[in-house]
Structures are given as C-alpha cells and as structure tokens.
JSON list of C-alpha atoms in Angstrom, two decimals:
[
{"chain": "I", "resi": 1, "resn": "THR", "atom": "CA", "xyz": [-4.51, 29.63, -15.06]},
{"chain": "I", "resi": 2, "resn": "TRP", "atom": "CA", "xyz": [-8.29, 29.52, -15.19]},
{"chain": "I", "resi": 3, "resn": "ALA", "atom": "CA", "xyz": [-8.39, 26.89, -12.41]},
{"chain": "I", "resi": 4, "resn": "ALA", "atom": "CA", "xyz": [-6.06, 29.00, -10.23]},
{"chain": "I", "resi": 5, "resn": "TRP", "atom": "CA", "xyz": [-8.27, 32.05, -10.78]},
{"chain": "I", "resi": 6, "resn": "ARG", "atom": "CA", "xyz": [-11.43, 30.02, -10.11]},
{"chain": "I", "resi": 7, "resn": "CYS", "atom": "CA", "xyz": [-10.00, 28.58, -6.88]},
{"chain": "I", "resi": 8, "resn": "GLU", "atom": "CA", "xyz": [-8.93, 32.08, -5.78]},
{"chain": "I", "resi": 9, "resn": "ILE", "atom": "CA", "xyz": [-5.28, 31.14, -5.34]},
{"chain": "I", "resi": 10, "resn": "HIS", "atom": "CA", "xyz": [-3.23, 34.01, -3.95]},
{"chain": "I", "resi": 11, "resn": "TRP", "atom": "CA", "xyz": [0.19, 33.88, -5.57]},
{"chain": "I", "resi": 12, "resn": "SER", "atom": "CA", "xyz": [1.64, 36.24, -2.99]},
{"chain": "I", "resi": 13, "resn": "GLY", "atom": "CA", "xyz": [1.20, 33.51, -0.38]},
{"chain": "I", "resi": 14, "resn": "LEU", "atom": "CA", "xyz": [3.78, 31.36, -2.15]},
{"chain": "I", "resi": 15, "resn": "GLY", "atom": "CA", "xyz": [6.59, 33.72, -1.17]},
{"chain": "I", "resi": 16, "resn": "ASP", "atom": "CA", "xyz": [5.44, 33.82, 2.45]},
{"chain": "I", "resi": 17, "resn": "GLY", "atom": "CA", "xyz": [5.19, 30.02, 2.56]},
{"chain": "I", "resi": 18, "resn": "ALA", "atom": "CA", "xyz": [8.68, 29.60, 1.10]},
{"chain": "I", "resi": 19, "resn": "GLY", "atom": "CA", "xyz": [10.12, 31.63, 3.96]},
{"chain": "I", "resi": 20, "resn": "ARG", "atom": "CA", "xyz": [8.33, 29.49, 6.53]},
{"chain": "I", "resi": 21, "resn": "ILE", "atom": "CA", "xyz": [9.47, 26.28, 4.84]},
{"chain": "I", "resi": 22, "resn": "TRP", "atom": "CA", "xyz": [13.08, 27.48, 4.97]},
{"chain": "I", "resi": 23, "resn": "SER", "atom": "CA", "xyz": [12.82, 28.17, 8.72]},
{"chain": "I", "resi": 24, "resn": "ILE", "atom": "CA", "xyz": [11.35, 24.69, 9.30]},
{"chain": "I", "resi": 25, "resn": "LEU", "atom": "CA", "xyz": [14.14, 23.03, 7.29]},
{"chain": "I", "resi": 26, "resn": "GLN", "atom": "CA", "xyz": [16.77, 24.93, 9.28]},
{"chain": "I", "resi": 27, "resn": "GLY", "atom": "CA", "xyz": [15.40, 23.30, 12.43]},
{"chain": "I", "resi": 28, "resn": "PHE", "atom": "CA", "xyz": [16.58, 19.92, 11.09]},
{"chain": "I", "resi": 29, "resn": "VAL", "atom": "CA", "xyz": [20.23, 21.00, 10.82]},
{"chain": "I", "resi": 30, "resn": "PRO", "atom": "CA", "xyz": [22.13, 20.04, 12.91]},
{"chain": "I", "resi": 31, "resn": "PRO", "atom": "CA", "xyz": [19.99, 17.15, 14.18]},
{"chain": "I", "resi": 32, "resn": "ASP", "atom": "CA", "xyz": [19.26, 16.95, 17.89]},
{"chain": "I", "resi": 33, "resn": "TRP", "atom": "CA", "xyz": [20.33, 13.47, 19.01]},
{"chain": "I", "resi": 34, "resn": "ALA", "atom": "CA", "xyz": [19.20, 13.95, 22.62]},
{"chain": "I", "resi": 35, "resn": "ALA", "atom": "CA", "xyz": [16.04, 11.88, 22.04]},
{"chain": "I", "resi": 36, "resn": "ALA", "atom": "CA", "xyz": [17.77, 9.10, 20.07]},
{"chain": "I", "resi": 37, "resn": "ASP", "atom": "CA", "xyz": [17.57, 6.71, 23.04]},
{"chain": "I", "resi": 38, "resn": "GLU", "atom": "CA", "xyz": [13.79, 6.97, 22.94]},
{"chain": "I", "resi": 39, "resn": "ILE", "atom": "CA", "xyz": [13.33, 7.16, 19.18]},
{"chain": "I", "resi": 40, "resn": "LEU", "atom": "CA", "xyz": [15.59, 4.35, 17.91]},
{"chain": "I", "resi": 41, "resn": "PRO", "atom": "CA", "xyz": [13.86, 1.46, 19.75]},
{"chain": "I", "resi": 42, "resn": "GLU", "atom": "CA", "xyz": [10.47, 2.64, 18.50]},
{"chain": "I", "resi": 43, "resn": "ALA", "atom": "CA", "xyz": [11.88, 2.98, 14.98]},
{"chain": "I", "resi": 44, "resn": "GLY", "atom": "CA", "xyz": [13.09, -0.62, 15.27]},
{"chain": "I", "resi": 45, "resn": "VAL", "atom": "CA", "xyz": [9.59, -1.73, 16.28]},
{"chain": "I", "resi": 46, "resn": "THR", "atom": "CA", "xyz": [8.20, 0.07, 13.25]},
{"chain": "I", "resi": 47, "resn": "VAL", "atom": "CA", "xyz": [10.65, -1.67, 10.93]},
{"chain": "I", "resi": 48, "resn": "MET", "atom": "CA", "xyz": [9.81, -5.06, 12.46]},
{"chain": "I", "resi": 49, "resn": "LEU", "atom": "CA", "xyz": [6.07, -4.34, 12.12]},
{"chain": "I", "resi": 50, "resn": "ALA", "atom": "CA", "xyz": [6.49, -3.46, 8.45]},
{"chain": "I", "resi": 51, "resn": "SER", "atom": "CA", "xyz": [8.68, -6.52, 7.87]},
{"chain": "I", "resi": 52, "resn": "ALA", "atom": "CA", "xyz": [6.15, -8.88, 9.46]},
{"chain": "I", "resi": 53, "resn": "ALA", "atom": "CA", "xyz": [3.30, -7.34, 7.48]},
{"chain": "I", "resi": 54, "resn": "THR", "atom": "CA", "xyz": [5.25, -7.61, 4.24]},
{"chain": "I", "resi": 55, "resn": "LEU", "atom": "CA", "xyz": [6.06, -11.25, 4.93]},
{"chain": "I", "resi": 56, "resn": "ILE", "atom": "CA", "xyz": [2.40, -12.00, 5.62]},
{"chain": "I", "resi": 57, "resn": "GLY", "atom": "CA", "xyz": [1.42, -10.16, 2.46]},
{"chain": "I", "resi": 58, "resn": "LEU", "atom": "CA", "xyz": [4.01, -12.02, 0.42]},
{"chain": "I", "resi": 59, "resn": "LEU", "atom": "CA", "xyz": [2.98, -15.45, 1.68]},
{"chain": "I", "resi": 60, "resn": "LEU", "atom": "CA", "xyz": [-0.73, -14.82, 1.15]},
{"chain": "I", "resi": 61, "resn": "SER", "atom": "CA", "xyz": [-0.45, -12.98, -2.16]},
{"chain": "I", "resi": 62, "resn": "VAL", "atom": "CA", "xyz": [0.88, -16.00, -4.08]},
{"chain": "I", "resi": 63, "resn": "PRO", "atom": "CA", "xyz": [-2.23, -18.19, -3.59]},
{"chain": "I", "resi": 64, "resn": "VAL", "atom": "CA", "xyz": [-4.49, -15.16, -4.04]},
{"chain": "I", "resi": 65, "resn": "GLY", "atom": "CA", "xyz": [-2.63, -14.25, -7.23]},
{"chain": "I", "resi": 66, "resn": "LEU", "atom": "CA", "xyz": [-2.92, -17.80, -8.52]},
{"chain": "I", "resi": 67, "resn": "ALA", "atom": "CA", "xyz": [-6.66, -17.73, -7.78]},
{"chain": "I", "resi": 68, "resn": "GLY", "atom": "CA", "xyz": [-7.01, -14.43, -9.64]},
{"chain": "I", "resi": 69, "resn": "ALA", "atom": "CA", "xyz": [-5.12, -15.37, -12.81]},
{"chain": "I", "resi": 70, "resn": "ARG", "atom": "CA", "xyz": [-7.26, -15.82, -15.90]},
{"chain": "I", "resi": 71, "resn": "ASN", "atom": "CA", "xyz": [-5.19, -18.60, -17.44]},
{"chain": "I", "resi": 72, "resn": "ILE", "atom": "CA", "xyz": [-5.02, -20.76, -14.29]},
{"chain": "I", "resi": 73, "resn": "ALA", "atom": "CA", "xyz": [-8.11, -20.28, -12.15]},
{"chain": "I", "resi": 74, "resn": "PRO", "atom": "CA", "xyz": [-11.68, -21.14, -13.17]},
{"chain": "I", "resi": 75, "resn": "THR", "atom": "CA", "xyz": [-14.09, -18.29, -13.69]},
{"chain": "I", "resi": 76, "resn": "TRP", "atom": "CA", "xyz": [-16.12, -19.06, -10.56]},
{"chain": "I", "resi": 77, "resn": "LEU", "atom": "CA", "xyz": [-12.96, -18.50, -8.47]},
{"chain": "I", "resi": 78, "resn": "ARG", "atom": "CA", "xyz": [-11.21, -15.82, -10.49]},
{"chain": "I", "resi": 79, "resn": "LEU", "atom": "CA", "xyz": [-14.03, -13.28, -10.64]},
{"chain": "I", "resi": 80, "resn": "PRO", "atom": "CA", "xyz": [-14.75, -13.08, -6.88]},
{"chain": "I", "resi": 81, "resn": "VAL", "atom": "CA", "xyz": [-11.02, -12.93, -6.12]},
{"chain": "I", "resi": 82, "resn": "ARG", "atom": "CA", "xyz": [-10.51, -10.09, -8.61]},
{"chain": "I", "resi": 83, "resn": "VAL", "atom": "CA", "xyz": [-13.50, -8.21, -7.19]},
{"chain": "I", "resi": 84, "resn": "LEU", "atom": "CA", "xyz": [-12.20, -8.59, -3.63]},
{"chain": "I", "resi": 85, "resn": "LEU", "atom": "CA", "xyz": [-8.72, -7.47, -4.70]},
{"chain": "I", "resi": 86, "resn": "GLY", "atom": "CA", "xyz": [-10.20, -4.40, -6.36]},
{"chain": "I", "resi": 87, "resn": "ILE", "atom": "CA", "xyz": [-12.33, -3.53, -3.34]},
{"chain": "I", "resi": 88, "resn": "GLU", "atom": "CA", "xyz": [-9.43, -3.94, -0.94]},
{"chain": "I", "resi": 89, "resn": "ARG", "atom": "CA", "xyz": [-7.08, -1.89, -3.12]},
{"chain": "I", "resi": 90, "resn": "ALA", "atom": "CA", "xyz": [-9.67, 0.89, -3.22]},
{"chain": "I", "resi": 91, "resn": "THR", "atom": "CA", "xyz": [-10.18, 0.84, 0.54]},
{"chain": "I", "resi": 92, "resn": "PRO", "atom": "CA", "xyz": [-7.94, 3.28, 2.41]},
{"chain": "I", "resi": 93, "resn": "GLU", "atom": "CA", "xyz": [-5.57, 1.68, 4.91]},
{"chain": "I", "resi": 94, "resn": "VAL", "atom": "CA", "xyz": [-6.80, 4.03, 7.62]},
{"chain": "I", "resi": 95, "resn": "LEU", "atom": "CA", "xyz": [-10.29, 2.57, 7.30]},
{"chain": "I", "resi": 96, "resn": "LEU", "atom": "CA", "xyz": [-8.90, -0.96, 7.56]},
{"chain": "I", "resi": 97, "resn": "LEU", "atom": "CA", "xyz": [-6.84, 0.08, 10.56]},
{"chain": "I", "resi": 98, "resn": "LEU", "atom": "CA", "xyz": [-9.90, 1.47, 12.33]},
{"chain": "I", "resi": 99, "resn": "PHE", "atom": "CA", "xyz": [-11.76, -1.76, 11.67]},
{"chain": "I", "resi": 100, "resn": "PHE", "atom": "CA", "xyz": [-8.91, -3.87, 13.06]},
{"chain": "I", "resi": 101, "resn": "VAL", "atom": "CA", "xyz": [-8.45, -1.57, 16.08]},
{"chain": "I", "resi": 102, "resn": "VAL", "atom": "CA", "xyz": [-12.10, -2.05, 16.95]},
{"chain": "I", "resi": 103, "resn": "ALA", "atom": "CA", "xyz": [-11.83, -5.79, 16.41]},
{"chain": "I", "resi": 104, "resn": "PHE", "atom": "CA", "xyz": [-8.47, -6.48, 18.09]},
{"chain": "I", "resi": 105, "resn": "GLY", "atom": "CA", "xyz": [-7.65, -3.39, 20.12]},
{"chain": "I", "resi": 106, "resn": "LEU", "atom": "CA", "xyz": [-5.00, -0.74, 19.73]},
{"chain": "I", "resi": 107, "resn": "GLY", "atom": "CA", "xyz": [-1.54, -2.14, 19.14]},
{"chain": "I", "resi": 108, "resn": "ALA", "atom": "CA", "xyz": [0.94, -3.60, 16.72]},
{"chain": "I", "resi": 109, "resn": "PHE", "atom": "CA", "xyz": [-1.30, -6.54, 15.79]},
{"chain": "I", "resi": 110, "resn": "ALA", "atom": "CA", "xyz": [-3.90, -4.26, 14.20]},
{"chain": "I", "resi": 111, "resn": "GLY", "atom": "CA", "xyz": [-1.16, -2.47, 12.27]},
{"chain": "I", "resi": 112, "resn": "ILE", "atom": "CA", "xyz": [0.38, -5.71, 11.05]},
{"chain": "I", "resi": 113, "resn": "LEU", "atom": "CA", "xyz": [-3.00, -6.98, 9.85]},
{"chain": "I", "resi": 114, "resn": "THR", "atom": "CA", "xyz": [-3.72, -3.70, 8.08]},
{"chain": "I", "resi": 115, "resn": "LEU", "atom": "CA", "xyz": [-0.40, -3.53, 6.28]},
{"chain": "I", "resi": 116, "resn": "GLY", "atom": "CA", "xyz": [-0.48, -7.26, 5.54]},
{"chain": "I", "resi": 117, "resn": "LEU", "atom": "CA", "xyz": [-3.93, -7.08, 3.98]},
{"chain": "I", "resi": 118, "resn": "ALA", "atom": "CA", "xyz": [-2.92, -4.05, 1.92]},
{"chain": "I", "resi": 119, "resn": "SER", "atom": "CA", "xyz": [0.16, -5.97, 0.76]},
{"chain": "I", "resi": 120, "resn": "VAL", "atom": "CA", "xyz": [-1.94, -8.99, -0.19]},
{"chain": "I", "resi": 121, "resn": "ALA", "atom": "CA", "xyz": [-4.15, -6.84, -2.40]},
{"chain": "I", "resi": 122, "resn": "MET", "atom": "CA", "xyz": [-1.27, -5.06, -4.09]},
{"chain": "I", "resi": 123, "resn": "LEU", "atom": "CA", "xyz": [1.02, -8.08, -4.52]},
{"chain": "I", "resi": 124, "resn": "GLY", "atom": "CA", "xyz": [-1.86, -10.44, -5.34]},
{"chain": "I", "resi": 125, "resn": "LYS", "atom": "CA", "xyz": [-2.85, -8.32, -8.31]},
{"chain": "I", "resi": 126, "resn": "LEU", "atom": "CA", "xyz": [0.77, -8.12, -9.45]},
{"chain": "I", "resi": 127, "resn": "VAL", "atom": "CA", "xyz": [1.17, -11.90, -9.18]},
{"chain": "I", "resi": 128, "resn": "ALA", "atom": "CA", "xyz": [-2.08, -12.51, -11.09]},
{"chain": "I", "resi": 129, "resn": "ASP", "atom": "CA", "xyz": [-1.12, -10.07, -13.83]},
{"chain": "I", "resi": 130, "resn": "ASN", "atom": "CA", "xyz": [2.33, -11.61, -14.21]},
{"chain": "I", "resi": 131, "resn": "ILE", "atom": "CA", "xyz": [0.90, -15.12, -14.41]},
{"chain": "I", "resi": 132, "resn": "GLU", "atom": "CA", "xyz": [-1.57, -13.97, -17.07]},
{"chain": "I", "resi": 133, "resn": "GLU", "atom": "CA", "xyz": [1.31, -12.53, -19.12]},
{"chain": "I", "resi": 134, "resn": "ALA", "atom": "CA", "xyz": [3.28, -15.79, -19.02]},
{"chain": "I", "resi": 135, "resn": "ASP", "atom": "CA", "xyz": [3.97, -17.60, -22.26]},
{"chain": "I", "resi": 136, "resn": "PRO", "atom": "CA", "xyz": [1.20, -20.16, -22.88]},
{"chain": "I", "resi": 137, "resn": "GLY", "atom": "CA", "xyz": [3.79, -22.56, -24.29]},
{"chain": "I", "resi": 138, "resn": "VAL", "atom": "CA", "xyz": [5.13, -23.10, -20.77]},
{"chain": "I", "resi": 139, "resn": "PHE", "atom": "CA", "xyz": [1.72, -24.24, -19.54]},
{"chain": "I", "resi": 140, "resn": "GLU", "atom": "CA", "xyz": [1.29, -26.51, -22.55]},
{"chain": "I", "resi": 141, "resn": "SER", "atom": "CA", "xyz": [4.69, -28.13, -22.00]},
{"chain": "I", "resi": 142, "resn": "VAL", "atom": "CA", "xyz": [3.92, -28.76, -18.33]},
{"chain": "I", "resi": 143, "resn": "GLN", "atom": "CA", "xyz": [0.60, -30.36, -19.26]},
{"chain": "I", "resi": 144, "resn": "ALA", "atom": "CA", "xyz": [2.28, -32.46, -21.94]},
{"chain": "I", "resi": 145, "resn": "THR", "atom": "CA", "xyz": [4.75, -33.91, -19.44]},
{"chain": "I", "resi": 146, "resn": "GLY", "atom": "CA", "xyz": [1.90, -35.07, -17.25]}
]
C-alpha cells in the first residue's frame, strides 16, 4: 500500500483499463483468416529458426557443460567457462541480436546465432549443474574399469 501511494498509482485507472482490455480481446473473436496465406509461411520460418537455434544450443551446450562441471573439468578451464556462462546469461538477447546484426547483417542468421548462444548459456549451466550433482560412485567405477 505504501509503495502504491509512493508511486502515485491511480486505482480508478484500473477500471478504465479493464474496459479497454475487453474491447481488445473481442477483436480476436472470431479470428480473421484473410491474412493466413501471408502469416503461416512466416510462422513456419520462425519455427524453423527456433528449431535450428535450439539444435545448435543443444549440440554446443554439452561440451560447454562438461567444461563447466566442478567434478570433471580442471579449475583453469572450469572457472573461465562458468564466468562466460554467467556473463552470457546476464546479457539480454536483444543486445546480442544487435551485435550479430551489425556483424552479419539483418536476417535469419543473426537470429539463429542469438538464440543459439542464449541456449548454450542456459543449457550449458544446466548440464554442468546436473553433472556436478551426479553420484561420485559412478565416476569411481568408471575409473576403476580403466
């Protein structure tokens, strides 16, 4: 309540906004399929772009995750990988996209690289954390077998 008072929130605006939201939602029903011929191919391109970026992220996140795991990688490798993963996870995707657009031009390639790199950071940390949580007996048994 104090924060709402301090930020000068006008509660009467909530009722006005609800009416506007309802009118916007009514515009969605029934859907207008006249533009489907133009929208569906572009939606397919978007799905393919996301799929390619996810595949790139998946393939690259496994070695990055292995390099970032405490119980597998040496300290000289693990620490820089963890720092880079943290920096990349903290960097907004829009900033990465702008960098790649400047480097490679506007197009799907810049988007794929952006989403792929974001996936590497997210999945790489997950892979590293899961490897660190693995039972140490498994590693010992693998080493014992030679």
